PDB file of N, CA and C in Angstrom:
ATOM      1  N   MET T   1      -7.782  58.050 112.118  1.00 90.00           N
ATOM      2  CA  MET T   1      -7.218  56.926 111.404  1.00 90.00           C
ATOM      3  C   MET T   1      -7.743  56.947 109.971  1.00 90.00           C
ATOM      4  N   TYR T   2      -6.898  56.594 109.058  1.00 93.00           N
ATOM      5  CA  TYR T   2      -7.219  56.548 107.636  1.00 93.00           C
ATOM      6  C   TYR T   2      -7.292  55.082 107.230  1.00 93.00           C
ATOM      7  N   THR T   3      -8.341  54.719 106.479  1.00 94.00           N
ATOM      8  CA  THR T   3      -8.491  53.338 106.029  1.00 94.00           C
ATOM      9  C   THR T   3      -8.842  53.305 104.549  1.00 94.00           C
ATOM     10  N   LEU T   4      -8.481  52.206 103.917  1.00 96.00           N
ATOM     11  CA  LEU T   4      -8.795  51.993 102.513  1.00 96.00           C
ATOM     12  C   LEU T   4      -8.938  50.493 102.298  1.00 96.00           C
ATOM     13  N   ASP T   5     -10.077  50.077 101.753  1.00 96.00           N
ATOM     14  CA  ASP T   5     -10.322  48.664 101.462  1.00 96.00           C
ATOM     15  C   ASP T   5      -9.973  48.375 100.016  1.00 96.00           C
ATOM     16  N   LEU T   6      -9.146  47.346  99.812  1.00 97.00           N
ATOM     17  CA  LEU T   6      -8.792  46.884  98.469  1.00 97.00           C
ATOM     18  C   LEU T   6      -9.231  45.435  98.334  1.00 97.00           C
ATOM     19  N   THR T   7      -9.826  45.111  97.194  1.00 95.00           N
ATOM     20  CA  THR T   7     -10.317  43.762  96.932  1.00 95.00           C
ATOM     21  C   THR T   7      -9.431  43.086  95.902  1.00 95.00           C
ATOM     22  N   ASP T   8      -8.968  41.893  96.223  1.00 92.00           N
ATOM     23  CA  ASP T   8      -8.185  41.105  95.277  1.00 92.00           C
ATOM     24  C   ASP T   8      -9.133  40.617  94.193  1.00 92.00           C
ATOM     25  N   SER T   9      -8.841  40.963  92.950  1.00 85.00           N
ATOM     26  CA  SER T   9      -9.753  40.641  91.852  1.00 85.00           C
ATOM     27  C   SER T   9      -9.907  39.138  91.621  1.00 85.00           C
ATOM     28  N   LYS T  10      -8.907  38.355  91.996  1.00 89.00           N
ATOM     29  CA  LYS T  10      -8.981  36.908  91.767  1.00 89.00           C
ATOM     30  C   LYS T  10      -9.667  36.185  92.920  1.00 89.00           C
ATOM     31  N   THR T  11      -9.265  36.491  94.147  1.00 94.00           N
ATOM     32  CA  THR T  11      -9.803  35.767  95.301  1.00 94.00           C
ATOM     33  C   THR T  11     -10.999  36.466  95.942  1.00 94.00           C
ATOM     34  N   LYS T  12     -11.230  37.722  95.584  1.00 93.00           N
ATOM     35  CA  LYS T  12     -12.296  38.553  96.164  1.00 93.00           C
ATOM     36  C   LYS T  12     -12.063  38.837  97.654  1.00 93.00           C
ATOM     37  N   GLU T  13     -10.849  38.551  98.132  1.00 96.00           N
ATOM     38  CA  GLU T  13     -10.497  38.843  99.521  1.00 96.00           C
ATOM     39  C   GLU T  13     -10.268  40.341  99.689  1.00 96.00           C
ATOM     40  N   VAL T  14     -10.854  40.899 100.743  1.00 96.00           N
ATOM     41  CA  VAL T  14     -10.731  42.327 101.011  1.00 96.00           C
ATOM     42  C   VAL T  14      -9.634  42.544 102.049  1.00 96.00           C
ATOM     43  N   THR T  15      -8.732  43.448 101.718  1.00 96.00           N
ATOM     44  CA  THR T  15      -7.676  43.841 102.636  1.00 96.00           C
ATOM     45  C   THR T  15      -7.925  45.290 103.038  1.00 96.00           C
ATOM     46  N   THR T  16      -7.960  45.539 104.330  1.00 97.00           N
ATOM     47  CA  THR T  16      -8.140  46.896 104.819  1.00 97.00           C
ATOM     48  C   THR T  16      -6.780  47.474 105.188  1.00 97.00           C
ATOM     49  N   LEU T  17      -6.398  48.510 104.461  1.00 96.00           N
ATOM     50  CA  LEU T  17      -5.151  49.203 104.757  1.00 96.00           C
ATOM     51  C   LEU T  17      -5.449  50.299 105.771  1.00 96.00           C
ATOM     52  N   THR T  18      -4.551  50.492 106.716  1.00 96.00           N
ATOM     53  CA  THR T  18      -4.750  51.544 107.706  1.00 96.00           C
ATOM     54  C   THR T  18      -3.499  52.405 107.813  1.00 96.00           C
ATOM     55  N   GLN T  19      -3.735  53.643 108.092  1.00 94.00           N
ATOM     56  CA  GLN T  19      -2.669  54.608 108.339  1.00 94.00           C
ATOM     57  C   GLN T  19      -3.121  55.414 109.552  1.00 94.00           C
ATOM     58  N   THR T  20      -2.363  55.348 110.625  1.00 93.00           N
ATOM     59  CA  THR T  20      -2.802  56.001 111.857  1.00 93.00           C
ATOM     60  C   THR T  20      -2.500  57.490 111.886  1.00 93.00           C
ATOM     61  N   SER T  21      -1.524  57.904 111.115  1.00 90.00           N
ATOM     62  CA  SER T  21      -1.210  59.333 111.105  1.00 90.00           C
ATOM     63  C   SER T  21      -0.686  59.741 109.737  1.00 90.00           C
ATOM     64  N   VAL T  22      -0.780  61.022 109.480  1.00 92.00           N
ATOM     65  CA  VAL T  22      -0.316  61.580 108.215  1.00 92.00           C
ATOM     66  C   VAL T  22       0.679  62.679 108.542  1.00 92.00           C
ATOM     67  N   ASN T  23       1.822  62.649 107.881  1.00 93.00           N
ATOM     68  CA  ASN T  23       2.832  63.662 108.165  1.00 93.00           C
ATOM     69  C   ASN T  23       2.636  64.905 107.299  1.00 93.00           C
ATOM     70  N   GLY T  24       3.404  65.912 107.578  1.00 94.00           N
ATOM     71  CA  GLY T  24       3.305  67.173 106.852  1.00 94.00           C
ATOM     72  C   GLY T  24       3.574  67.040 105.369  1.00 94.00           C
ATOM     73  N   LYS T  25       4.429  66.091 104.993  1.00 94.00           N
ATOM     74  CA  LYS T  25       4.721  65.859 103.578  1.00 94.00           C
ATOM     75  C   LYS T  25       3.449  65.519 102.807  1.00 94.00           C
ATOM     76  N   HIS T  26       2.626  64.688 103.410  1.00 94.00           N
ATOM     77  CA  HIS T  26       1.374  64.314 102.751  1.00 94.00           C
ATOM     78  C   HIS T  26       0.418  65.495 102.655  1.00 94.00           C
ATOM     79  N   LEU T  27       0.381  66.316 103.675  1.00 94.00           N
ATOM     80  CA  LEU T  27      -0.475  67.499 103.627  1.00 94.00           C
ATOM     81  C   LEU T  27      -0.024  68.445 102.514  1.00 94.00           C
ATOM     82  N   ILE T  28       1.261  68.682 102.410  1.00 95.00           N
ATOM     83  CA  ILE T  28       1.791  69.561 101.363  1.00 95.00           C
ATOM     84  C   ILE T  28       1.469  68.992  99.980  1.00 95.00           C
ATOM     85  N   THR T  29       1.621  67.691  99.810  1.00 95.00           N
ATOM     86  CA  THR T  29       1.288  67.058  98.538  1.00 95.00           C
ATOM     87  C   THR T  29      -0.200  67.231  98.222  1.00 95.00           C
ATOM     88  N   ALA T  30      -1.061  67.063  99.220  1.00 94.00           N
ATOM     89  CA  ALA T  30      -2.499  67.246  99.015  1.00 94.00           C
ATOM     90  C   ALA T  30      -2.807  68.683  98.602  1.00 94.00           C
ATOM     91  N   LEU T  31      -2.145  69.635  99.226  1.00 94.00           N
ATOM     92  CA  LEU T  31      -2.352  71.038  98.871  1.00 94.00           C
ATOM     93  C   LEU T  31      -1.873  71.325  97.448  1.00 94.00           C
ATOM     94  N   LYS T  32      -0.774  70.702  97.044  1.00 94.00           N
ATOM     95  CA  LYS T  32      -0.278  70.880  95.674  1.00 94.00           C
ATOM     96  C   LYS T  32      -1.262  70.307  94.660  1.00 94.00           C
ATOM     97  N   ILE T  33      -1.856  69.169  94.977  1.00 93.00           N
ATOM     98  CA  ILE T  33      -2.861  68.579  94.093  1.00 93.00           C
ATOM     99  C   ILE T  33      -4.045  69.524  93.977  1.00 93.00           C
ATOM    100  N   HIS T  34      -4.414  70.118  95.107  1.00 88.00           N
ATOM    101  CA  HIS T  34      -5.563  71.028  95.150  1.00 88.00           C
ATOM    102  C   HIS T  34      -5.377  72.234  94.231  1.00 88.00           C
ATOM    103  N   THR T  35      -4.153  72.735  94.122  1.00 90.00           N
ATOM    104  CA  THR T  35      -3.917  73.954  93.344  1.00 90.00           C
ATOM    105  C   THR T  35      -3.326  73.693  91.958  1.00 90.00           C
ATOM    106  N   ALA T  36      -3.007  72.445  91.664  1.00 91.00           N
ATOM    107  CA  ALA T  36      -2.372  72.125  90.384  1.00 91.00           C
ATOM    108  C   ALA T  36      -3.346  72.254  89.218  1.00 91.00           C
ATOM    109  N   VAL T  37      -2.785  72.536  88.068  1.00 90.00           N
ATOM    110  CA  VAL T  37      -3.557  72.569  86.825  1.00 90.00           C
ATOM    111  C   VAL T  37      -3.083  71.369  85.996  1.00 90.00           C
ATOM    112  N   TYR T  38      -4.024  70.509  85.652  1.00 90.00           N
ATOM    113  CA  TYR T  38      -3.691  69.300  84.906  1.00 90.00           C
ATOM    114  C   TYR T  38      -4.198  69.408  83.478  1.00 90.00           C
ATOM    115  N   GLU T  39      -3.529  68.689  82.593  1.00 92.00           N
ATOM    116  CA  GLU T  39      -3.908  68.719  81.178  1.00 92.00           C
ATOM    117  C   GLU T  39      -5.260  68.068  80.924  1.00 92.00           C
ATOM    118  N   ASP T  40      -5.567  67.006  81.686  1.00 91.00           N
ATOM    119  CA  ASP T  40      -6.827  66.303  81.469  1.00 91.00           C
ATOM    120  C   ASP T  40      -7.232  65.555  82.731  1.00 91.00           C
ATOM    121  N   GLU T  41      -8.402  64.918  82.674  1.00 90.00           N
ATOM    122  CA  GLU T  41      -8.931  64.200  83.830  1.00 90.00           C
ATOM    123  C   GLU T  41      -8.094  62.987  84.197  1.00 90.00           C
ATOM    124  N   VAL T  42      -7.487  62.350  83.218  1.00 94.00           N
ATOM    125  CA  VAL T  42      -6.655  61.188  83.510  1.00 94.00           C
ATOM    126  C   VAL T  42      -5.457  61.611  84.362  1.00 94.00           C
ATOM    127  N   GLU T  43      -4.826  62.698  83.984  1.00 95.00           N
ATOM    128  CA  GLU T  43      -3.667  63.181  84.735  1.00 95.00           C
ATOM    129  C   GLU T  43      -4.056  63.580  86.163  1.00 95.00           C
ATOM    130  N   SER T  44      -5.165  64.268  86.323  1.00 93.00           N
ATOM    131  CA  SER T  44      -5.577  64.678  87.672  1.00 93.00           C
ATOM    132  C   SER T  44      -6.003  63.467  88.510  1.00 93.00           C
ATOM    133  N   THR T  45      -6.669  62.508  87.881  1.00 94.00           N
ATOM    134  CA  THR T  45      -7.075  61.300  88.585  1.00 94.00           C
ATOM    135  C   THR T  45      -5.858  60.504  89.040  1.00 94.00           C
ATOM    136  N   MET T  46      -4.870  60.371  88.180  1.00 97.00           N
ATOM    137  CA  MET T  46      -3.666  59.626  88.545  1.00 97.00           C
ATOM    138  C   MET T  46      -2.876  60.340  89.639  1.00 97.00           C
ATOM    139  N   ALA T  47      -2.887  61.666  89.645  1.00 96.00           N
ATOM    140  CA  ALA T  47      -2.217  62.404  90.723  1.00 96.00           C
ATOM    141  C   ALA T  47      -2.869  62.063  92.059  1.00 96.00           C
ATOM    142  N   LEU T  48      -4.179  61.996  92.079  1.00 96.00           N
ATOM    143  CA  LEU T  48      -4.910  61.669  93.297  1.00 96.00           C
ATOM    144  C   LEU T  48      -4.652  60.218  93.718  1.00 96.00           C
ATOM    145  N   ILE T  49      -4.685  59.308  92.767  1.00 97.00           N
ATOM    146  CA  ILE T  49      -4.437  57.891  93.067  1.00 97.00           C
ATOM    147  C   ILE T  49      -3.008  57.704  93.571  1.00 97.00           C
ATOM    148  N   ASN T  50      -2.045  58.347  92.942  1.00 97.00           N
ATOM    149  CA  ASN T  50      -0.653  58.244  93.398  1.00 97.00           C
ATOM    150  C   ASN T  50      -0.483  58.807  94.802  1.00 97.00           C
ATOM    151  N   PHE T  51      -1.201  59.886  95.109  1.00 97.00           N
ATOM    152  CA  PHE T  51      -1.158  60.468  96.448  1.00 97.00           C
ATOM    153  C   PHE T  51      -1.649  59.457  97.483  1.00 97.00           C
ATOM    154  N   VAL T  52      -2.802  58.850  97.221  1.00 97.00           N
ATOM    155  CA  VAL T  52      -3.372  57.884  98.161  1.00 97.00           C
ATOM    156  C   VAL T  52      -2.481  56.645  98.253  1.00 97.00           C
ATOM    157  N   ALA T  53      -1.937  56.207  97.139  1.00 97.00           N
ATOM    158  CA  ALA T  53      -1.036  55.051  97.150  1.00 97.00           C
ATOM    159  C   ALA T  53       0.189  55.334  98.023  1.00 97.00           C
ATOM    160  N   ASP T  54       0.750  56.518  97.894  1.00 96.00           N
ATOM    161  CA  ASP T  54       1.903  56.893  98.709  1.00 96.00           C
ATOM    162  C   ASP T  54       1.534  56.925 100.191  1.00 96.00           C
ATOM    163  N   LEU T  55       0.370  57.442 100.485  1.00 96.00           N
ATOM    164  CA  LEU T  55      -0.094  57.529 101.866  1.00 96.00           C
ATOM    165  C   LEU T  55      -0.180  56.146 102.517  1.00 96.00           C
ATOM    166  N   PHE T  56      -0.677  55.157 101.771  1.00 97.00           N
ATOM    167  CA  PHE T  56      -0.848  53.809 102.312  1.00 97.00           C
ATOM    168  C   PHE T  56       0.312  52.878 101.960  1.00 97.00           C
ATOM    169  N   ASP T  57       1.349  53.420 101.320  1.00 95.00           N
ATOM    170  CA  ASP T  57       2.545  52.659 100.971  1.00 95.00           C
ATOM    171  C   ASP T  57       2.212  51.441 100.098  1.00 95.00           C
ATOM    172  N   VAL T  58       1.393  51.682  99.073  1.00 97.00           N
ATOM    173  CA  VAL T  58       1.085  50.659  98.076  1.00 97.00           C
ATOM    174  C   VAL T  58       1.338  51.259  96.696  1.00 97.00           C
ATOM    175  N   LYS T  59       1.215  50.452  95.676  1.00 97.00           N
ATOM    176  CA  LYS T  59       1.374  50.940  94.310  1.00 97.00           C
ATOM    177  C   LYS T  59       0.021  51.428  93.779  1.00 97.00           C
ATOM    178  N   ALA T  60       0.077  52.400  92.888  1.00 97.00           N
ATOM    179  CA  ALA T  60      -1.142  52.919  92.274  1.00 97.00           C
ATOM    180  C   ALA T  60      -1.926  51.795  91.616  1.00 97.00           C
ATOM    181  N   ASN T  61      -1.239  50.851  91.017  1.00 96.00           N
ATOM    182  CA  ASN T  61      -1.900  49.729  90.356  1.00 96.00           C
ATOM    183  C   ASN T  61      -2.700  48.885  91.353  1.00 96.00           C
ATOM    184  N   ASP T  62      -2.217  48.776  92.605  1.00 96.00           N
ATOM    185  CA  ASP T  62      -2.969  48.045  93.632  1.00 96.00           C
ATOM    186  C   ASP T  62      -4.328  48.696  93.858  1.00 96.00           C
ATOM    187  N   ILE T  63      -4.344  50.012  93.846  1.00 97.00           N
ATOM    188  CA  ILE T  63      -5.597  50.741  94.026  1.00 97.00           C
ATOM    189  C   ILE T  63      -6.485  50.584  92.797  1.00 97.00           C
ATOM    190  N   LEU T  64      -5.899  50.741  91.612  1.00 97.00           N
ATOM    191  CA  LEU T  64      -6.678  50.632  90.375  1.00 97.00           C
ATOM    192  C   LEU T  64      -7.317  49.264  90.218  1.00 97.00           C
ATOM    193  N   GLU T  65      -6.624  48.218  90.653  1.00 96.00           N
ATOM    194  CA  GLU T  65      -7.167  46.868  90.542  1.00 96.00           C
ATOM    195  C   GLU T  65      -8.012  46.468  91.746  1.00 96.00           C
ATOM    196  N   GLY T  66      -7.854  47.168  92.865  1.00 96.00           N
ATOM    197  CA  GLY T  66      -8.518  46.756  94.096  1.00 96.00           C
ATOM    198  C   GLY T  66      -9.791  47.489  94.445  1.00 96.00           C
ATOM    199  N   ILE T  67     -10.171  48.477  93.632  1.00 97.00           N
ATOM    200  CA  ILE T  67     -11.404  49.225  93.891  1.00 97.00           C
ATOM    201  C   ILE T  67     -12.219  49.270  92.608  1.00 97.00           C
ATOM    202  N   GLN T  68     -13.501  48.970  92.730  1.00 95.00           N
ATOM    203  CA  GLN T  68     -14.387  49.000  91.574  1.00 95.00           C
ATOM    204  C   GLN T  68     -14.431  50.400  90.969  1.00 95.00           C
ATOM    205  N   ALA T  69     -14.564  50.476  89.671  1.00 94.00           N
ATOM    206  CA  ALA T  69     -14.539  51.751  88.945  1.00 94.00           C
ATOM    207  C   ALA T  69     -15.565  52.739  89.492  1.00 94.00           C
ATOM    208  N   HIS T  70     -16.773  52.274  89.771  1.00 92.00           N
ATOM    209  CA  HIS T  70     -17.824  53.194  90.220  1.00 92.00           C
ATOM    210  C   HIS T  70     -17.594  53.723  91.634  1.00 92.00           C
ATOM    211  N   GLU T  71     -16.646  53.135  92.378  1.00 94.00           N
ATOM    212  CA  GLU T  71     -16.331  53.577  93.737  1.00 94.00           C
ATOM    213  C   GLU T  71     -14.992  54.305  93.829  1.00 94.00           C
ATOM    214  N   LEU T  72     -14.196  54.229  92.795  1.00 95.00           N
ATOM    215  CA  LEU T  72     -12.811  54.696  92.856  1.00 95.00           C
ATOM    216  C   LEU T  72     -12.682  56.151  93.286  1.00 95.00           C
ATOM    217  N   MET T  73     -13.347  57.050  92.603  1.00 93.00           N
ATOM    218  CA  MET T  73     -13.174  58.465  92.900  1.00 93.00           C
ATOM    219  C   MET T  73     -13.715  58.827  94.286  1.00 93.00           C
ATOM    220  N   ASP T  74     -14.844  58.237  94.668  1.00 93.00           N
ATOM    221  CA  ASP T  74     -15.371  58.490  96.014  1.00 93.00           C
ATOM    222  C   ASP T  74     -14.343  58.111  97.074  1.00 93.00           C
ATOM    223  N   LYS T  75     -13.755  56.939  96.927  1.00 95.00           N
ATOM    224  CA  LYS T  75     -12.775  56.458  97.910  1.00 95.00           C
ATOM    225  C   LYS T  75     -11.531  57.338  97.926  1.00 95.00           C
ATOM    226  N   MET T  76     -11.074  57.746  96.752  1.00 96.00           N
ATOM    227  CA  MET T  76      -9.873  58.589  96.694  1.00 96.00           C
ATOM    228  C   MET T  76     -10.137  59.944  97.348  1.00 96.00           C
ATOM    229  N   TYR T  77     -11.299  60.529  97.041  1.00 94.00           N
ATOM    230  CA  TYR T  77     -11.616  61.832  97.613  1.00 94.00           C
ATOM    231  C   TYR T  77     -11.912  61.757  99.112  1.00 94.00           C
ATOM    232  N   GLU T  78     -12.459  60.643  99.586  1.00 93.00           N
ATOM    233  CA  GLU T  78     -12.675  60.497 101.032  1.00 93.00           C
ATOM    234  C   GLU T  78     -11.349  60.608 101.780  1.00 93.00           C
ATOM    235  N   VAL T  79     -10.332  59.920 101.291  1.00 95.00           N
ATOM    236  CA  VAL T  79      -9.015  59.976 101.927  1.00 95.00           C
ATOM    237  C   VAL T  79      -8.410  61.366 101.764  1.00 95.00           C
ATOM    238  N   TYR T  80      -8.462  61.885 100.562  1.00 95.00           N
ATOM    239  CA  TYR T  80      -7.888  63.197 100.244  1.00 95.00           C
ATOM    240  C   TYR T  80      -8.462  64.297 101.136  1.00 95.00           C
ATOM    241  N   TYR T  81      -9.786  64.351 101.237  1.00 93.00           N
ATOM    242  CA  TYR T  81     -10.422  65.392 102.052  1.00 93.00           C
ATOM    243  C   TYR T  81     -10.112  65.207 103.533  1.00 93.00           C
ATOM    244  N   LYS T  82      -9.967  63.981 103.969  1.00 92.00           N
ATOM    245  CA  LYS T  82      -9.623  63.731 105.373  1.00 92.00           C
ATOM    246  C   LYS T  82      -8.223  64.265 105.672  1.00 92.00           C
ATOM    247  N   VAL T  83      -7.295  64.059 104.749  1.00 94.00           N
ATOM    248  CA  VAL T  83      -5.939  64.587 104.921  1.00 94.00           C
ATOM    249  C   VAL T  83      -5.977  66.106 105.004  1.00 94.00           C
ATOM    250  N   LEU T  84      -6.833  66.734 104.205  1.00 92.00           N
ATOM    251  CA  LEU T  84      -6.948  68.185 104.222  1.00 92.00           C
ATOM    252  C   LEU T  84      -7.670  68.709 105.467  1.00 92.00           C
ATOM    253  N   GLY T  85      -8.191  67.805 106.277  1.00 90.00           N
ATOM    254  CA  GLY T  85      -8.814  68.199 107.534  1.00 90.00           C
ATOM    255  C   GLY T  85     -10.304  68.459 107.472  1.00 90.00           C
ATOM    256  N   TYR T  86     -10.948  68.084 106.385  1.00 90.00           N
ATOM    257  CA  TYR T  86     -12.388  68.284 106.250  1.00 90.00           C
ATOM    258  C   TYR T  86     -13.125  67.257 107.115  1.00 90.00           C
ATOM    259  N   SER T  87     -14.250  67.660 107.666  1.00 88.00           N
ATOM    260  CA  SER T  87     -15.087  66.719 108.419  1.00 88.00           C
ATOM    261  C   SER T  87     -15.683  65.706 107.438  1.00 88.00           C
ATOM    262  N   GLU T  88     -16.118  64.585 107.975  1.00 88.00           N
ATOM    263  CA  GLU T  88     -16.729  63.567 107.114  1.00 88.00           C
ATOM    264  C   GLU T  88     -17.979  64.122 106.434  1.00 88.00           C
ATOM    265  N   LYS T  89     -18.762  64.902 107.176  1.00 90.00           N
ATOM    266  CA  LYS T  89     -19.986  65.481 106.624  1.00 90.00           C
ATOM    267  C   LYS T  89     -19.663  66.417 105.460  1.00 90.00           C
ATOM    268  N   LYS T  90     -18.675  67.281 105.634  1.00 90.00           N
ATOM    269  CA  LYS T  90     -18.299  68.209 104.565  1.00 90.00           C
ATOM    270  C   LYS T  90     -17.700  67.449 103.379  1.00 90.00           C
ATOM    271  N   SER T  91     -16.905  66.441 103.663  1.00 88.00           N
ATOM    272  CA  SER T  91     -16.323  65.628 102.589  1.00 88.00           C
ATOM    273  C   SER T  91     -17.410  65.007 101.735  1.00 88.00           C
ATOM    274  N   GLN T  92     -18.420  64.431 102.380  1.00 88.00           N
ATOM    275  CA  GLN T  92     -19.505  63.791 101.642  1.00 88.00           C
ATOM    276  C   GLN T  92     -20.278  64.807 100.806  1.00 88.00           C
ATOM    277  N   LYS T  93     -20.472  66.012 101.346  1.00 89.00           N
ATOM    278  CA  LYS T  93     -21.150  67.061 100.578  1.00 89.00           C
ATOM    279  C   LYS T  93     -20.330  67.447  99.353  1.00 89.00           C
ATOM    280  N   LEU T  94     -19.006  67.566  99.512  1.00 87.00           N
ATOM    281  CA  LEU T  94     -18.141  67.918  98.383  1.00 87.00           C
ATOM    282  C   LEU T  94     -18.135  66.819  97.328  1.00 87.00           C
ATOM    283  N   ILE T  95     -18.103  65.584  97.765  1.00 86.00           N
ATOM    284  CA  ILE T  95     -18.119  64.463  96.822  1.00 86.00           C
ATOM    285  C   ILE T  95     -19.442  64.449  96.060  1.00 86.00           C
ATOM    286  N   GLN T  96     -20.547  64.665  96.764  1.00 86.00           N
ATOM    287  CA  GLN T  96     -21.851  64.700  96.102  1.00 86.00           C
ATOM    288  C   GLN T  96     -21.936  65.866  95.129  1.00 86.00           C
ATOM    289  N   PHE T  97     -21.401  67.015  95.529  1.00 84.00           N
ATOM    290  CA  PHE T  97     -21.392  68.180  94.657  1.00 84.00           C
ATOM    291  C   PHE T  97     -20.627  67.883  93.368  1.00 84.00           C
ATOM    292  N   MET T  98     -19.480  67.206  93.491  1.00 79.00           N
ATOM    293  CA  MET T  98     -18.702  66.850  92.297  1.00 79.00           C
ATOM    294  C   MET T  98     -19.494  65.905  91.403  1.00 79.00           C
ATOM    295  N   LYS T  99     -20.178  64.945  92.004  1.00 77.00           N
ATOM    296  CA  LYS T  99     -20.980  64.007  91.212  1.00 77.00           C
ATOM    297  C   LYS T  99     -22.087  64.746  90.474  1.00 77.00           C
ATOM    298  N   ASP T 100     -22.774  65.627  91.181  1.00 80.00           N
ATOM    299  CA  ASP T 100     -23.865  66.375  90.569  1.00 80.00           C
ATOM    300  C   ASP T 100     -23.361  67.277  89.449  1.00 80.00           C
ATOM    301  N   GLY T 101     -22.199  67.867  89.636  1.00 69.00           N
ATOM    302  CA  GLY T 101     -21.625  68.768  88.633  1.00 69.00           C
ATOM    303  C   GLY T 101     -21.137  68.044  87.408  1.00 69.00           C
ATOM    304  N   GLU T 102     -20.813  66.764  87.545  1.00 57.00           N
ATOM    305  CA  GLU T 102     -20.277  66.005  86.421  1.00 57.00           C
ATOM    306  C   GLU T 102     -21.363  65.253  85.661  1.00 57.00           C
ATOM    307  N   MET T 103     -22.603  65.342  86.111  1.00 50.00           N
ATOM    308  CA  MET T 103     -23.673  64.598  85.460  1.00 50.00           C
ATOM    309  C   MET T 103     -23.947  65.162  84.071  1.00 50.00           C
ATOM    310  N   GLU T 104     -24.216  64.276  83.156  1.00 52.00           N
ATOM    311  CA  GLU T 104     -24.551  64.667  81.799  1.00 52.00           C
ATOM    312  C   GLU T 104     -25.951  65.270  81.783  1.00 52.00           C
ATOM    313  N   PRO T 105     -26.179  66.226  80.917  1.00 53.00           N
ATOM    314  CA  PRO T 105     -27.536  66.755  80.804  1.00 53.00           C
ATOM    315  C   PRO T 105     -28.472  65.670  80.302  1.00 53.00           C
ATOM    316  N   GLU T 106     -29.697  65.715  80.780  1.00 54.00           N
ATOM    317  CA  GLU T 106     -30.661  64.701  80.364  1.00 54.00           C
ATOM    318  C   GLU T 106     -30.978  64.875  78.874  1.00 54.00           C
ATOM    319  N   LEU T 107     -31.049  63.760  78.197  1.00 44.00           N
ATOM    320  CA  LEU T 107     -31.365  63.784  76.768  1.00 44.00           C
ATOM    321  C   LEU T 107     -32.839  63.400  76.602  1.00 44.00           C
ATOM    322  N   ASP T 108     -33.500  64.095  75.705  1.00 45.00           N
ATOM    323  CA  ASP T 108     -34.917  63.788  75.433  1.00 45.00           C
ATOM    324  C   ASP T 108     -35.046  62.597  74.531  1.00 45.00           C
TER     325      ASP T 108
END
């Protein structure tokens, strides 16, 4: 089962979206995202958000407004990797690896 929690920015009410199954169309889309070359990070991020929005039958804006900025990419990649068939343990390692790779060098 696939889940995604969205928080209403005004009421702070959390809605849990669920998807019990994913069809082949979603898998093909995930694979296309995996191999695509994007012009910049905004374009690649929006491709991922649009993918997850389509999966849960919501608008991308619902996701952008319903998940805190510091959690957004983790949540998107958790769903994405699950669709690709990765175990939760491997998904978490990949997400951590991406975080570590994107860290700025320490400044003296």
